[in-house]
N, CA and C of each residue as an Amber inpcrd file, in Angstrom:
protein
   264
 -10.6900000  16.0990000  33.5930000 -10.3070000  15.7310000  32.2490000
 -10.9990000  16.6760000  31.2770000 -10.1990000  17.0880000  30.4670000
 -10.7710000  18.2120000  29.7220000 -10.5910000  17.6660000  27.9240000
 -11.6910000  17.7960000  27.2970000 -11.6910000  17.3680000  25.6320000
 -11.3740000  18.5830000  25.0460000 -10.5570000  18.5100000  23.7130000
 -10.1480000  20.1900000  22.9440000 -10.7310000  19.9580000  21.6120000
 -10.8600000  20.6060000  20.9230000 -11.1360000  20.4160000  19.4810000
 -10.2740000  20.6520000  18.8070000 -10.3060000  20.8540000  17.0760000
  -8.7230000  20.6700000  16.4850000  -8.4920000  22.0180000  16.7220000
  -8.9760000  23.3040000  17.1170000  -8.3560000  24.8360000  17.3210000
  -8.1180000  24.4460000  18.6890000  -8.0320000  23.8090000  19.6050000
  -7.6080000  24.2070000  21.2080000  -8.5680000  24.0230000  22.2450000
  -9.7560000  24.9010000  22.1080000 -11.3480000  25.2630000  22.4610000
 -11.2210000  23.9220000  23.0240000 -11.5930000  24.5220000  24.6440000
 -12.6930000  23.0630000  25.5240000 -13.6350000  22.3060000  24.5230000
 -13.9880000  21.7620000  24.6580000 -15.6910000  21.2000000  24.1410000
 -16.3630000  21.1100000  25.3420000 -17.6320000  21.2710000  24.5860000
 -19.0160000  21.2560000  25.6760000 -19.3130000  19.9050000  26.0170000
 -19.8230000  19.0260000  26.9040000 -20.5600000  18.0170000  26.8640000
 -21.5470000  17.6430000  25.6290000 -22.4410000  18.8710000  25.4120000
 -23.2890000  18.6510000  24.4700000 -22.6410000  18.4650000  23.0390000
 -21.6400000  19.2850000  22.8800000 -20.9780000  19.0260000  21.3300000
 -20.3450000  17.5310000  21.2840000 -19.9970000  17.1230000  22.3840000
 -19.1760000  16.1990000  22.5050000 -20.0750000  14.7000000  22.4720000
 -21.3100000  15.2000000  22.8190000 -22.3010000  14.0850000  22.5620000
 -23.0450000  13.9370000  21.0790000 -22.8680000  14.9690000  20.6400000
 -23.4930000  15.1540000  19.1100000 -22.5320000  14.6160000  18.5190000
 -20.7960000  15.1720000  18.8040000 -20.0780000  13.9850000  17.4370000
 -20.2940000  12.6840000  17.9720000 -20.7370000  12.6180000  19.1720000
 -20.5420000  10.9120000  19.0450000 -21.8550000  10.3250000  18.7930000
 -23.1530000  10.7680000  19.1580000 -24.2380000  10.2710000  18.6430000
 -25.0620000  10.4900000  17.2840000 -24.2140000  11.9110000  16.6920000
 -24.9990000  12.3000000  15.4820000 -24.5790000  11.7840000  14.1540000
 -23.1160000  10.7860000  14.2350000 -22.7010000  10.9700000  12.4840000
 -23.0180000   9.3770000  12.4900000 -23.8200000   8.7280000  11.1890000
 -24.2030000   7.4020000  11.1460000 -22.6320000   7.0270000  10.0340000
 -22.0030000   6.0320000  10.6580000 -21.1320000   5.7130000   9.8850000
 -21.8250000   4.8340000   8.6920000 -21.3920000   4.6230000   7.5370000
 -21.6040000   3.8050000   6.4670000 -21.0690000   2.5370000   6.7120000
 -21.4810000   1.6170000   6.8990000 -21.2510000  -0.0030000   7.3970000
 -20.2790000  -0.4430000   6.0940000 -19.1710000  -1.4360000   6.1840000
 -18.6180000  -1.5550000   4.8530000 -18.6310000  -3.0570000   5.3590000
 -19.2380000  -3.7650000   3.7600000 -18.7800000  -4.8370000   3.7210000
 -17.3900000  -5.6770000   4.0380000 -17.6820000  -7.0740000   3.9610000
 -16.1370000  -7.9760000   4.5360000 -15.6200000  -7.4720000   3.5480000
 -15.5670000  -7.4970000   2.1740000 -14.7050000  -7.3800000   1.0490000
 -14.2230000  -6.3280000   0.7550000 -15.1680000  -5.1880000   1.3260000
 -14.2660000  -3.9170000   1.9450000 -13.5400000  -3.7210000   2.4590000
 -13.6650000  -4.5640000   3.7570000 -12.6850000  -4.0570000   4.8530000
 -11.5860000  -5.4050000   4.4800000 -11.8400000  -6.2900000   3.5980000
 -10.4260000  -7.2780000   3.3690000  -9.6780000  -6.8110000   2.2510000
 -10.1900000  -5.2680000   1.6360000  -9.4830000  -5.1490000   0.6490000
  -8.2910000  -3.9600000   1.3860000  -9.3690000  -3.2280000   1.9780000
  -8.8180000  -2.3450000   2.9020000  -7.2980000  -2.9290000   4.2560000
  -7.4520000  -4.1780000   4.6050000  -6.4850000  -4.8080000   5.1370000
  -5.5390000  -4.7730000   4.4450000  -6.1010000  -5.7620000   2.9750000
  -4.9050000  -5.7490000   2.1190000  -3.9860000  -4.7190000   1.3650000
  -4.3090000  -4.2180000   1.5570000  -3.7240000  -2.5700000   0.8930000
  -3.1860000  -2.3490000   1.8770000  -3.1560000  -2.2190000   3.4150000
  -2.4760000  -1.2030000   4.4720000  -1.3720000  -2.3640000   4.6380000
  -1.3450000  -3.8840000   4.2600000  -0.2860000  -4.8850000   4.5430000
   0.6040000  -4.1040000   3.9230000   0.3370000  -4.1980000   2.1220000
   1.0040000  -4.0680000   1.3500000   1.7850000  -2.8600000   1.3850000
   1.2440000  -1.8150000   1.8970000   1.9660000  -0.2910000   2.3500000
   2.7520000  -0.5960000   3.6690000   2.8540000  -1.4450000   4.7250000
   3.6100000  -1.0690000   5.4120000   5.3240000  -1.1540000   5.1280000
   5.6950000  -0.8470000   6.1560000   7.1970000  -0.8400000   5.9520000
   7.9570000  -1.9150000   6.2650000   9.2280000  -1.9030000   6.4210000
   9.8970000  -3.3780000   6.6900000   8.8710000  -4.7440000   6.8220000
   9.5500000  -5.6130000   6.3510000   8.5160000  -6.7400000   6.2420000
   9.8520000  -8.0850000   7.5310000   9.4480000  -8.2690000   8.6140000
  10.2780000  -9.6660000   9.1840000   9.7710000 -10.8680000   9.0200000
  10.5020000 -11.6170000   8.0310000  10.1520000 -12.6970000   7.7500000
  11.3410000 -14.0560000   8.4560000  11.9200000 -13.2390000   9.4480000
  12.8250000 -14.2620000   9.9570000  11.8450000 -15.6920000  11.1590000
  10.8350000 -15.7250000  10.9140000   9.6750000 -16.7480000  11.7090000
   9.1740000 -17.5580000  10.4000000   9.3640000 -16.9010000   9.1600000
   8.8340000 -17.7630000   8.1610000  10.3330000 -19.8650000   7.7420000
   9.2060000 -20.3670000   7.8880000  10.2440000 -21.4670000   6.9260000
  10.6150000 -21.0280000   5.4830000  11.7590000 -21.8210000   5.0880000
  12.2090000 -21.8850000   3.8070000  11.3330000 -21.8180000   2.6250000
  10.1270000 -22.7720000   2.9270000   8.9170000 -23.4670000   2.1470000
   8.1840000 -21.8020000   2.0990000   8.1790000 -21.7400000   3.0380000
   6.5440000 -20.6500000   3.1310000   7.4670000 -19.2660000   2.6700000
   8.8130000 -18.7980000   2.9280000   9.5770000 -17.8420000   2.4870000
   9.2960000 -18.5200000   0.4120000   9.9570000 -19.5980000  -0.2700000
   9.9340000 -19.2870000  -1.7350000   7.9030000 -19.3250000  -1.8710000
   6.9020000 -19.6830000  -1.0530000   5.8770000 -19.4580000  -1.8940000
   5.6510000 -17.7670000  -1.8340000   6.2220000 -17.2850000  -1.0250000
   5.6930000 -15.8580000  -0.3370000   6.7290000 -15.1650000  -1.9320000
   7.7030000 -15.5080000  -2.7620000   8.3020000 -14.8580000  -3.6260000
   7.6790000 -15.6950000  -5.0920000   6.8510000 -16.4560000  -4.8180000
   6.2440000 -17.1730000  -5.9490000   4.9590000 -16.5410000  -6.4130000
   4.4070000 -16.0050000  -5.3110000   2.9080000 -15.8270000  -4.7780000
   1.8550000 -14.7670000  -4.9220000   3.1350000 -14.4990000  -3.9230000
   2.4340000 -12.3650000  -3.2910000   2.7920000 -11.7360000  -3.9380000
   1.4900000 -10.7630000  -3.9980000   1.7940000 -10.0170000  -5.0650000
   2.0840000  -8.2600000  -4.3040000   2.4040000  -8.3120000  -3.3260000
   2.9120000  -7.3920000  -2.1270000   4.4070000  -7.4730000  -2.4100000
   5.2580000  -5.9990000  -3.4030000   6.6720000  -5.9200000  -3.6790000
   7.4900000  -6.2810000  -2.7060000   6.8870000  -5.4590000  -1.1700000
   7.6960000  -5.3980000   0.2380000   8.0340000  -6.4250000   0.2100000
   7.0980000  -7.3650000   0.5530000   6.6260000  -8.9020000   1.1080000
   7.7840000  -9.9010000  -0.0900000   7.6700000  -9.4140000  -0.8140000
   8.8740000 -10.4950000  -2.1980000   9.8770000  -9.9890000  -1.9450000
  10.1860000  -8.7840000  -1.6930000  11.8640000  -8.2580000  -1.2740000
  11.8460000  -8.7060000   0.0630000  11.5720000  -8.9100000   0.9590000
  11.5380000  -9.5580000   2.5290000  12.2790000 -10.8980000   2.6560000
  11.0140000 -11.2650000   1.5830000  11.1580000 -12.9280000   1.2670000
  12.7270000 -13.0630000   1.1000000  13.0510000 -12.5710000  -0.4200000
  14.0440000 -13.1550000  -0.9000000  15.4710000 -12.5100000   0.0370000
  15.6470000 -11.5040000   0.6250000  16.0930000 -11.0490000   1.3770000
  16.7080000 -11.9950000   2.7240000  15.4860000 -12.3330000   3.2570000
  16.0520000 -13.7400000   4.4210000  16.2170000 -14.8750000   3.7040000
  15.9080000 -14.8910000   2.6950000  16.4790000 -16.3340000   2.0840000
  17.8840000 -16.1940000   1.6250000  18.3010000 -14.9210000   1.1380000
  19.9500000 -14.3620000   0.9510000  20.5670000 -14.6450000   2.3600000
  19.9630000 -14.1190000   3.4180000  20.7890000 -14.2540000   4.6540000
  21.0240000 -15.3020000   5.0240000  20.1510000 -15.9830000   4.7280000
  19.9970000 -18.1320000   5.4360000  21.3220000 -18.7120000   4.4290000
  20.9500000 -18.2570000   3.1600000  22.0140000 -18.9000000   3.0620000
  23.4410000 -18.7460000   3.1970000  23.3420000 -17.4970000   3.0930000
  24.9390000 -16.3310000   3.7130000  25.6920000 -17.3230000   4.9110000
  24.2720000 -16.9170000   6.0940000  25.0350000 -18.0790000   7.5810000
  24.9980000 -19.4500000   7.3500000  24.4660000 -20.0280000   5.9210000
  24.7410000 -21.1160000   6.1610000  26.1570000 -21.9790000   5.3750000
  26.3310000 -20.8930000   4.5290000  27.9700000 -20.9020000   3.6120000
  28.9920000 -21.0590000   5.0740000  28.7050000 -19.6380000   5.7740000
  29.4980000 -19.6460000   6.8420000  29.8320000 -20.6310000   8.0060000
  29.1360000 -21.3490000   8.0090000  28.8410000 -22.3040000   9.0620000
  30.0230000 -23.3820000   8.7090000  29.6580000 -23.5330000   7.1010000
  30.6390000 -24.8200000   7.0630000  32.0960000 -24.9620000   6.8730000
């Protein structure tokens, strides 16, 4: 098994032990890393809210303040009721 660096180049054992023992990461608080969650929710893409209920779909368009997450929402609530026009 061979390690490369970002030009190609083998790495040495020894280099390979220095990035991993030499850089002290900066510890981040919970409220860091829950803000940091919340931000990468809010950036992802497509949102499936077809597991949500009715209830928990209008608080999620009452609520959140995540655009995706309110276009999702109201989105399967358009479709529910689409199949449910159809039904009858």
């Amino acid at each position: 098994m061979c390690v490369h660096d970002k030009t190609g180049e083998q790495m040495a054992i020894s280099t390979i032990w220095r990035r991993l023992s030499g850089r002290k990461r900066r510890r981040r608080s919970f409220y860091e890393s829950s803000d940091v969650m919340r931000r990468a929710i809010e950036t992802t893409g497509p949102v499936d809210m077809c597991l949500y209920s009715d209830d928990e779909l209008r608080r999620v368009l009452e609520t959140d303040m995540g655009a995706l997450r309110r276009q999702a929402a109201a989105q399967e609530l358009a479709n529910r009721a689409s199949r449910a026009r159809h039904q009858l």
